[in-house]
Amino acid sequence: MHAWRAAHAFDGERFLEGGVTVLVDGARIAGVEAGDHVLPHDCPVTSWDGTLLPGLVDAHVHLVGDGTPGGLERAGQDDDATLDRTIRASLARHAAAGVTTVRDLGDAHYRTLAHRDRHGPGEPRIVAAGPPVTVPGGHCHFLGGAASGVAGVRAAVSAHTERGVDVIKVMASGGMVTTGTDVLGAQFSPEELHALVEECHGAGLAVLAHAHSLAGVRHAVAAGVDGLEHGTCLTATGIAVPDDELLDALVAGGVTVDPTLSVDPAHVLPLDELPPNMRAVVERLGIEPGRLSHARAPQLRAMHRRGVRLVTGTDAGAAPPKRHGGAWRAVVDLLLADLPVAEALATATSYAADACGLRDETGRLRAGLAADLLVVDGDLVAEPEALGRPVAVLVRGEPPVVP
């Protein structure tokens, strides 16, 4: 047994006055004590002046995407050995940044499931969706999850279930990186989407809907999905703030919203290098990728005030500004929507762990849970951006492999 001690602490739900001492026994947290807790003389302790908190959860990643232009599209054609190299590199970048759990929502060849089951030392745990279910020629069709008709979507869910996925991702609208899809419209008929949700729930699986458009959001919520990915609420005139009816439906349905914030400004592409669909949205609506978090603040503020549960995901690997290991940026971006620092942090710890079905495994500093720990260089109450300065990480009690 050994101990980690820090002058400041966040336990996944609230800040702890006086810091914390966390006892670690193998892969588990053995105890959570006060910062000045007296330890047995034979218990080694490592101390920091910064903040200790649970490892972060990125609830929306693409481990098969390397973040280069066209990388996600190429993944659909990559062989397993190439995909494995990309997945390992992606996991290493997440772990180095303090992300100890990822939810993969866009796989090729079900390769992330092999890594989920392998449990590499120091690698983040994986919640895996397999290839997203989409319409023929629809968003991310190149990853292999196309289906059509009620019978087709039911068969797709059955195929995913047989492979052992943890959750189902469905494309309820077109996407930014898939040329020819309708970013402002909806994919699947109401009958198809209802059938898919019914099939998933019958198999005990949650359904997460990719939806950039307001039409796609309404379409997905009406079908009974459990979560919205992006939830950008795009219309022909810009980003909409959901009306009371939609907000009430989100709350009543217990629908989580993962706005997939986090854009690395150093990797934002110039206009002429953007994917055609994304370029069309930028030109038509005047929404600069680097300013998207600011543009979305009013809608996220409205969701938060109404009681919609927000969780942190990044869409890591989908495009150059979406870097693996960027969950900390998404947390900081939520402060633009006036979330208190503690609640913004919860979206990437306890809230995200709960949304991933891992409440009894991770996301909090609590005895018995996994020793997924992160120490950052600074007091997060005074400087939330310190979340981007990790100094120590444990993943199930193991330090991460250096990428």
Short mmCIF file of C-alpha atoms in Angstrom, two decimals:
data_model
loop_
_atom_site.label_atom_id
_atom_site.label_comp_id
_atom_site.label_asym_id
_atom_site.label_seq_id
_atom_site.Cartn_x
_atom_site.Cartn_y
_atom_site.Cartn_z
CA MET A 1 0.00 0.00 0.00
CA HIS A 2 1.13 3.56 -0.71
CA ALA A 3 -0.38 7.03 -0.44
CA TRP A 4 -0.80 10.08 -2.63
CA ARG A 5 -1.27 13.40 -0.84
CA ALA A 6 -2.08 16.81 -2.28
CA ALA A 7 -2.71 20.28 -0.87
CA HIS A 8 -5.89 20.62 -2.94
CA ALA A 9 -8.48 18.02 -3.91
CA PHE A 10 -11.62 17.43 -5.94
CA ASP A 11 -13.37 14.13 -5.23
CA GLY A 12 -15.47 13.94 -8.41
CA GLU A 13 -18.36 15.91 -6.95
CA ARG A 14 -16.93 18.65 -4.75
CA PHE A 15 -13.72 20.30 -3.63
CA LEU A 16 -12.30 19.06 -0.32
CA GLU A 17 -10.98 21.62 2.12
CA GLY A 18 -7.54 20.94 3.51
CA GLY A 19 -6.42 18.65 0.71
CA VAL A 20 -6.55 14.87 0.66
CA THR A 21 -4.60 11.70 1.32
CA VAL A 22 -5.55 8.79 -0.92
CA LEU A 23 -4.43 5.30 0.04
CA VAL A 24 -3.80 2.96 -2.89
CA ASP A 25 -3.64 -0.80 -2.64
CA GLY A 26 -2.88 -2.37 -5.99
CA ALA A 27 -5.51 -1.32 -8.54
CA ARG A 28 -7.95 0.05 -5.95
CA ILE A 29 -8.42 3.01 -3.67
CA ALA A 30 -8.13 1.68 -0.12
CA GLY A 31 -9.04 4.90 1.65
CA VAL A 32 -9.67 8.63 1.23
CA GLU A 33 -8.51 10.66 4.22
CA ALA A 34 -7.85 14.26 5.22
CA GLY A 35 -4.77 16.01 3.93
CA ASP A 36 -3.06 15.84 7.32
CA HIS A 37 -3.95 12.20 7.96
CA VAL A 38 -1.25 10.39 9.95
CA LEU A 39 -0.03 7.40 7.97
CA PRO A 40 1.56 4.21 9.30
CA HIS A 41 5.33 4.53 9.41
CA ASP A 42 5.74 1.83 6.76
CA CYS A 43 3.36 3.44 4.22
CA PRO A 44 5.26 5.40 1.56
CA VAL A 45 3.67 8.71 0.60
CA THR A 46 4.16 11.08 -2.33
CA SER A 47 3.04 14.67 -1.83
CA TRP A 48 2.21 17.51 -4.19
CA ASP A 49 1.26 21.18 -3.87
CA GLY A 50 -1.29 20.88 -6.69
CA THR A 51 -4.76 19.30 -6.97
CA LEU A 52 -5.53 15.58 -6.78
CA LEU A 53 -8.72 14.39 -8.47
CA PRO A 54 -10.13 11.29 -10.15
CA GLY A 55 -8.75 10.46 -13.56
CA LEU A 56 -10.72 12.13 -16.34
CA VAL A 57 -13.34 10.41 -18.49
CA ASP A 58 -13.55 11.37 -22.17
CA ALA A 59 -17.02 10.23 -23.18
CA HIS A 60 -16.55 10.59 -26.95
CA VAL A 61 -13.39 9.49 -28.73
CA HIS A 62 -12.34 7.76 -31.94
CA LEU A 63 -9.31 5.69 -31.04
CA VAL A 64 -8.89 4.51 -34.64
CA GLY A 65 -8.54 8.15 -35.78
CA ASP A 66 -5.08 9.70 -35.63
CA GLY A 67 -6.34 13.28 -35.85
CA THR A 68 -4.84 13.95 -39.28
CA PRO A 69 -6.99 15.24 -42.17
CA GLY A 70 -8.97 12.28 -43.49
CA GLY A 71 -7.63 9.99 -40.75
CA LEU A 72 -11.02 8.72 -39.64
CA GLU A 73 -12.01 7.94 -43.22
CA ARG A 74 -8.76 6.05 -43.79
CA ALA A 75 -9.37 3.98 -40.66
CA GLY A 76 -12.20 2.21 -42.45
CA GLN A 77 -9.65 0.86 -44.95
CA ASP A 78 -6.80 0.15 -42.52
CA ASP A 79 -5.83 -3.40 -41.65
CA ASP A 80 -5.99 -4.63 -38.07
CA ALA A 81 -2.27 -4.16 -37.41
CA THR A 82 -2.44 -0.52 -38.47
CA LEU A 83 -5.56 0.07 -36.42
CA ASP A 84 -3.90 -1.52 -33.39
CA ARG A 85 -0.93 0.84 -33.63
CA THR A 86 -3.23 3.84 -33.89
CA ILE A 87 -5.37 2.71 -30.96
CA ARG A 88 -2.34 2.14 -28.72
CA ALA A 89 -0.93 5.57 -29.59
CA SER A 90 -4.31 7.21 -28.96
CA LEU A 91 -4.68 5.53 -25.57
CA ALA A 92 -1.17 6.58 -24.56
CA ARG A 93 -1.92 10.23 -25.36
CA HIS A 94 -5.09 10.13 -23.30
CA ALA A 95 -3.35 8.54 -20.32
CA ALA A 96 -0.50 11.04 -20.42
CA ALA A 97 -3.09 13.83 -20.19
CA GLY A 98 -4.82 12.29 -17.18
CA VAL A 99 -7.68 10.59 -19.06
CA THR A 100 -8.14 7.18 -17.48
CA THR A 101 -11.40 6.14 -19.19
CA VAL A 102 -12.58 6.66 -22.77
CA ARG A 103 -15.88 5.90 -24.46
CA ASP A 104 -15.15 5.03 -28.07
CA LEU A 105 -18.02 5.99 -30.36
CA GLY A 106 -16.69 5.29 -33.82
CA ASP A 107 -14.69 2.13 -34.41
CA ALA A 108 -13.58 0.16 -37.45
CA HIS A 109 -13.62 -3.65 -37.55
CA TYR A 110 -14.55 -3.70 -33.83
CA ARG A 111 -10.83 -3.34 -33.03
CA THR A 112 -11.35 -1.27 -29.89
CA LEU A 113 -13.16 -4.22 -28.30
CA ALA A 114 -9.94 -6.26 -28.45
CA HIS A 115 -8.09 -3.48 -26.64
CA ARG A 116 -10.94 -3.09 -24.14
CA ASP A 117 -10.63 -6.74 -23.21
CA ARG A 118 -6.81 -6.79 -23.18
CA HIS A 119 -6.45 -4.28 -20.31
CA GLY A 120 -2.93 -3.09 -21.11
CA PRO A 121 -1.04 -1.84 -18.02
CA GLY A 122 -1.41 1.92 -17.64
CA GLU A 123 -3.91 2.14 -20.52
CA PRO A 124 -7.30 3.81 -20.06
CA ARG A 125 -10.29 1.49 -19.81
CA ILE A 126 -12.52 1.51 -22.88
CA VAL A 127 -16.28 1.61 -23.21
CA ALA A 128 -16.84 0.51 -26.80
CA ALA A 129 -19.64 1.09 -29.29
CA GLY A 130 -18.14 -0.55 -32.36
CA PRO A 131 -18.89 1.03 -35.76
CA PRO A 132 -21.67 3.65 -35.56
CA VAL A 133 -24.99 2.68 -37.13
CA THR A 134 -25.71 4.98 -40.07
CA VAL A 135 -27.66 5.09 -43.30
CA PRO A 136 -26.04 3.88 -46.55
CA GLY A 137 -23.71 6.67 -47.65
CA GLY A 138 -24.43 8.48 -44.39
CA HIS A 139 -22.14 10.00 -41.81
CA CYS A 140 -19.15 7.70 -41.12
CA HIS A 141 -20.50 5.00 -43.46
CA PHE A 142 -16.85 4.20 -44.23
CA LEU A 143 -16.53 2.64 -40.75
CA GLY A 144 -18.85 -0.18 -41.77
CA GLY A 145 -22.08 0.36 -39.83
CA ALA A 146 -24.54 1.19 -42.62
CA ALA A 147 -28.08 -0.15 -42.32
CA SER A 148 -31.48 0.64 -43.78
CA GLY A 149 -35.09 -0.25 -43.08
CA VAL A 150 -36.58 -1.42 -39.81
CA ALA A 151 -35.32 -4.96 -40.33
CA GLY A 152 -31.88 -3.62 -41.27
CA VAL A 153 -31.39 -1.50 -38.16
CA ARG A 154 -32.62 -4.33 -35.93
CA ALA A 155 -30.11 -6.65 -37.60
CA ALA A 156 -27.34 -4.08 -37.11
CA VAL A 157 -28.07 -3.89 -33.38
CA SER A 158 -28.08 -7.67 -33.15
CA ALA A 159 -24.71 -7.85 -34.91
CA HIS A 160 -23.25 -5.30 -32.50
CA THR A 161 -24.72 -7.11 -29.52
CA GLU A 162 -23.21 -10.40 -30.64
CA ARG A 163 -19.80 -8.74 -30.78
CA GLY A 164 -20.21 -7.59 -27.18
CA VAL A 165 -20.42 -3.81 -27.48
CA ASP A 166 -21.15 -1.71 -24.39
CA VAL A 167 -23.35 0.92 -26.05
CA ILE A 168 -24.79 1.74 -29.48
CA LYS A 169 -24.01 4.91 -31.40
CA VAL A 170 -26.45 5.97 -34.13
CA MET A 171 -26.10 8.83 -36.59
CA ALA A 172 -29.29 10.89 -36.37
CA SER A 173 -27.94 13.65 -38.62
CA GLY A 174 -25.23 14.15 -41.19
CA GLY A 175 -21.71 14.98 -40.08
CA MET A 176 -18.99 17.53 -40.56
CA VAL A 177 -16.35 15.14 -41.91
CA THR A 178 -18.51 13.08 -44.31
CA THR A 179 -18.97 14.76 -47.65
CA GLY A 180 -22.49 14.68 -49.06
CA THR A 181 -24.35 14.19 -45.80
CA ASP A 182 -26.90 16.70 -44.53
CA VAL A 183 -25.52 18.40 -41.42
CA LEU A 184 -28.73 20.42 -41.04
CA GLY A 185 -31.11 17.51 -41.60
CA ALA A 186 -31.88 14.10 -40.12
CA GLN A 187 -30.89 10.52 -40.93
CA PHE A 188 -33.20 7.49 -40.63
CA SER A 189 -36.99 7.55 -40.65
CA PRO A 190 -38.87 7.85 -37.35
CA GLU A 191 -39.86 4.18 -37.69
CA GLU A 192 -36.24 3.09 -38.19
CA LEU A 193 -34.92 5.14 -35.27
CA HIS A 194 -37.68 3.96 -32.94
CA ALA A 195 -36.98 0.36 -33.92
CA LEU A 196 -33.27 0.81 -33.27
CA VAL A 197 -33.89 2.26 -29.81
CA GLU A 198 -36.38 -0.48 -28.99
CA GLU A 199 -33.92 -3.17 -30.08
CA CYS A 200 -31.07 -1.64 -28.07
CA HIS A 201 -33.11 -1.23 -24.91
CA GLY A 202 -34.37 -4.77 -25.26
CA ALA A 203 -30.74 -5.91 -25.30
CA GLY A 204 -29.93 -3.77 -22.27
CA LEU A 205 -27.86 -1.27 -24.26
CA ALA A 206 -28.03 2.52 -24.10
CA VAL A 207 -28.34 4.47 -27.36
CA LEU A 208 -26.28 7.58 -28.07
CA ALA A 209 -27.29 9.70 -31.05
CA HIS A 210 -24.91 11.83 -33.07
CA ALA A 211 -26.93 14.94 -33.88
CA HIS A 212 -25.56 18.25 -35.11
CA SER A 213 -28.83 19.64 -36.43
CA LEU A 214 -31.79 20.84 -34.41
CA ALA A 215 -33.91 18.56 -36.60
CA GLY A 216 -31.67 15.61 -35.73
CA VAL A 217 -31.81 16.43 -32.02
CA ARG A 218 -35.62 16.52 -32.04
CA HIS A 219 -35.70 13.34 -34.13
CA ALA A 220 -33.42 11.49 -31.68
CA VAL A 221 -35.17 12.69 -28.52
CA ALA A 222 -38.57 11.71 -29.93
CA ALA A 223 -37.20 8.20 -30.58
CA GLY A 224 -36.17 7.83 -26.93
CA VAL A 225 -32.36 7.88 -27.10
CA ASP A 226 -30.37 7.98 -23.89
CA GLY A 227 -27.78 10.56 -24.91
CA LEU A 228 -26.98 13.19 -27.51
CA GLU A 229 -23.50 13.52 -28.95
CA HIS A 230 -22.68 17.05 -30.13
CA GLY A 231 -26.28 18.28 -29.79
CA THR A 232 -25.20 21.42 -31.63
CA CYS A 233 -28.77 22.35 -32.66
CA LEU A 234 -27.71 23.77 -36.02
CA THR A 235 -30.35 25.44 -38.17
CA ALA A 236 -30.20 27.29 -41.47
CA THR A 237 -29.69 30.53 -39.53
CA GLY A 238 -27.17 29.41 -36.92
CA ILE A 239 -26.90 27.67 -33.56
CA ALA A 240 -30.28 27.50 -31.83
CA VAL A 241 -30.98 27.66 -28.11
CA PRO A 242 -33.40 24.80 -27.40
CA ASP A 243 -36.92 25.95 -26.57
CA ASP A 244 -38.68 25.04 -23.34
CA GLU A 245 -40.45 22.08 -24.90
CA LEU A 246 -37.19 20.49 -26.03
CA LEU A 247 -35.42 21.26 -22.76
CA ASP A 248 -38.26 19.67 -20.82
CA ALA A 249 -38.12 16.60 -23.06
CA LEU A 250 -34.38 16.24 -22.44
CA VAL A 251 -34.88 16.41 -18.69
CA ALA A 252 -37.93 14.15 -18.64
CA GLY A 253 -36.14 11.55 -20.76
CA GLY A 254 -32.98 11.65 -18.68
CA VAL A 255 -31.05 12.41 -21.86
CA THR A 256 -27.40 13.29 -21.31
CA VAL A 257 -25.80 15.82 -23.63
CA ASP A 258 -22.14 15.57 -24.60
CA PRO A 259 -21.38 18.80 -26.48
CA THR A 260 -17.95 17.51 -27.63
CA LEU A 261 -16.18 20.79 -26.98
CA SER A 262 -12.36 21.05 -26.92
CA VAL A 263 -10.66 22.54 -29.95
CA ASP A 264 -6.88 22.85 -29.96
CA PRO A 265 -6.28 26.30 -31.44
CA ALA A 266 -2.82 25.29 -32.62
CA HIS A 267 -4.36 22.75 -34.99
CA VAL A 268 -7.38 24.60 -36.40
CA LEU A 269 -7.23 24.27 -40.19
CA PRO A 270 -7.53 27.25 -42.53
CA LEU A 271 -10.85 27.55 -44.34
CA ASP A 272 -9.59 26.11 -47.63
CA GLU A 273 -8.34 22.94 -45.88
CA LEU A 274 -11.57 22.11 -44.01
CA PRO A 275 -13.64 19.08 -45.06
CA PRO A 276 -16.29 20.21 -47.58
CA ASN A 277 -19.24 19.76 -45.20
CA MET A 278 -17.52 21.66 -42.40
CA ARG A 279 -16.43 24.40 -44.76
CA ALA A 280 -20.01 24.78 -46.02
CA VAL A 281 -21.29 25.21 -42.44
CA VAL A 282 -18.57 27.73 -41.60
CA GLU A 283 -19.24 29.76 -44.74
CA ARG A 284 -23.03 29.59 -44.50
CA LEU A 285 -23.39 30.28 -40.78
CA GLY A 286 -20.20 32.19 -40.08
CA ILE A 287 -19.22 29.91 -37.20
CA GLU A 288 -15.46 29.75 -36.84
CA PRO A 289 -14.27 26.35 -35.50
CA GLY A 290 -11.98 28.05 -33.00
CA ARG A 291 -14.91 30.06 -31.60
CA LEU A 292 -17.49 27.28 -31.49
CA SER A 293 -17.38 26.96 -27.70
CA HIS A 294 -18.18 30.66 -27.34
CA ALA A 295 -20.99 30.39 -29.89
CA ARG A 296 -22.52 27.45 -28.05
CA ALA A 297 -22.35 28.98 -24.58
CA PRO A 298 -25.94 30.35 -24.60
CA GLN A 299 -27.49 26.95 -25.47
CA LEU A 300 -25.36 25.07 -22.95
CA ARG A 301 -26.18 27.66 -20.31
CA ALA A 302 -29.89 27.10 -20.99
CA MET A 303 -29.48 23.32 -20.79
CA HIS A 304 -27.55 23.49 -17.54
CA ARG A 305 -29.99 25.86 -15.90
CA ARG A 306 -32.88 23.61 -16.88
CA GLY A 307 -31.21 20.57 -15.32
CA VAL A 308 -29.96 18.73 -18.40
CA ARG A 309 -27.03 16.50 -17.46
CA LEU A 310 -23.91 17.53 -19.40
CA VAL A 311 -20.92 15.23 -19.80
CA THR A 312 -17.48 15.81 -21.26
CA GLY A 313 -16.37 14.28 -24.52
CA THR A 314 -14.09 15.66 -27.23
CA ASP A 315 -14.58 13.75 -30.52
CA ALA A 316 -10.84 13.06 -30.25
CA GLY A 317 -9.28 11.62 -33.39
CA ALA A 318 -11.98 12.88 -35.76
CA ALA A 319 -10.08 15.93 -37.06
CA PRO A 320 -6.81 17.85 -36.47
CA PRO A 321 -8.19 20.23 -33.77
CA LYS A 322 -9.62 17.24 -31.91
CA ARG A 323 -6.51 15.94 -30.20
CA HIS A 324 -6.40 12.81 -28.11
CA GLY A 325 -5.92 13.88 -24.50
CA GLY A 326 -7.82 17.16 -24.85
CA ALA A 327 -10.60 16.50 -22.32
CA TRP A 328 -9.26 19.23 -20.06
CA ARG A 329 -10.06 21.83 -22.74
CA ALA A 330 -13.69 20.68 -22.89
CA VAL A 331 -14.00 21.14 -19.12
CA VAL A 332 -12.59 24.66 -19.27
CA ASP A 333 -14.85 25.49 -22.24
CA LEU A 334 -17.91 24.72 -20.11
CA LEU A 335 -17.01 27.63 -17.85
CA LEU A 336 -18.10 29.88 -20.74
CA ALA A 337 -21.63 28.60 -20.07
CA ASP A 338 -21.34 29.70 -16.41
CA LEU A 339 -20.99 26.23 -14.91
CA PRO A 340 -19.30 26.36 -11.50
CA VAL A 341 -15.78 24.93 -11.64
CA ALA A 342 -16.78 21.92 -9.50
CA GLU A 343 -19.67 21.03 -11.81
CA ALA A 344 -17.54 21.47 -14.93
CA LEU A 345 -15.03 19.04 -13.42
CA ALA A 346 -17.84 16.64 -12.54
CA THR A 347 -18.80 16.44 -16.22
CA ALA A 348 -15.42 14.78 -16.85
CA THR A 349 -15.35 12.65 -13.69
CA SER A 350 -18.45 11.50 -11.78
CA TYR A 351 -21.08 12.58 -14.34
CA ALA A 352 -19.22 11.01 -17.26
CA ALA A 353 -18.47 7.82 -15.33
CA ASP A 354 -22.16 7.49 -14.47
CA ALA A 355 -23.12 8.06 -18.12
CA CYS A 356 -20.69 5.33 -19.16
CA GLY A 357 -22.21 2.86 -16.70
CA LEU A 358 -19.13 2.98 -14.47
CA ARG A 359 -20.50 4.56 -11.30
CA ASP A 360 -19.27 1.63 -9.20
CA GLU A 361 -15.86 1.55 -10.89
CA THR A 362 -14.41 5.04 -11.37
CA GLY A 363 -15.05 8.79 -11.52
CA ARG A 364 -14.78 9.53 -7.79
CA LEU A 365 -12.24 9.43 -4.97
CA ARG A 366 -13.91 6.68 -3.01
CA ALA A 367 -12.64 3.58 -1.22
CA GLY A 368 -13.21 0.49 -3.32
CA LEU A 369 -13.20 2.25 -6.68
CA ALA A 370 -10.36 1.95 -9.18
CA ALA A 371 -7.16 3.83 -8.40
CA ASP A 372 -7.65 6.18 -11.36
CA LEU A 373 -5.90 9.30 -10.10
CA LEU A 374 -4.69 12.58 -11.55
CA VAL A 375 -2.56 15.29 -9.98
CA VAL A 376 -2.28 18.64 -11.73
CA ASP A 377 0.07 21.53 -11.16
CA GLY A 378 -2.14 24.14 -9.53
CA ASP A 379 -5.23 24.92 -7.50
CA LEU A 380 -8.18 24.19 -9.79
CA VAL A 381 -10.47 26.48 -7.80
CA ALA A 382 -8.29 29.47 -8.63
CA GLU A 383 -6.95 28.27 -11.99
CA PRO A 384 -9.13 25.73 -13.81
CA GLU A 385 -6.71 25.76 -16.76
CA ALA A 386 -4.24 23.91 -14.54
CA LEU A 387 -6.21 20.81 -15.53
CA GLY A 388 -4.07 20.87 -18.65
CA ARG A 389 -0.87 20.52 -16.60
CA PRO A 390 -0.80 16.92 -15.34
CA VAL A 391 2.14 15.97 -13.12
CA ALA A 392 1.15 12.44 -12.07
CA VAL A 393 -1.35 9.85 -13.28
CA LEU A 394 -2.42 6.40 -12.18
CA VAL A 395 -4.64 4.16 -14.31
CA ARG A 396 -6.02 1.32 -12.20
CA GLY A 397 -3.02 1.78 -9.93
CA GLU A 398 -0.46 1.78 -12.76
CA PRO A 399 1.43 4.74 -14.24
CA PRO A 400 0.72 5.27 -17.93
CA VAL A 401 3.09 4.16 -20.64
CA VAL A 402 5.00 7.16 -22.02
CA PRO A 403 3.72 7.84 -25.58
#
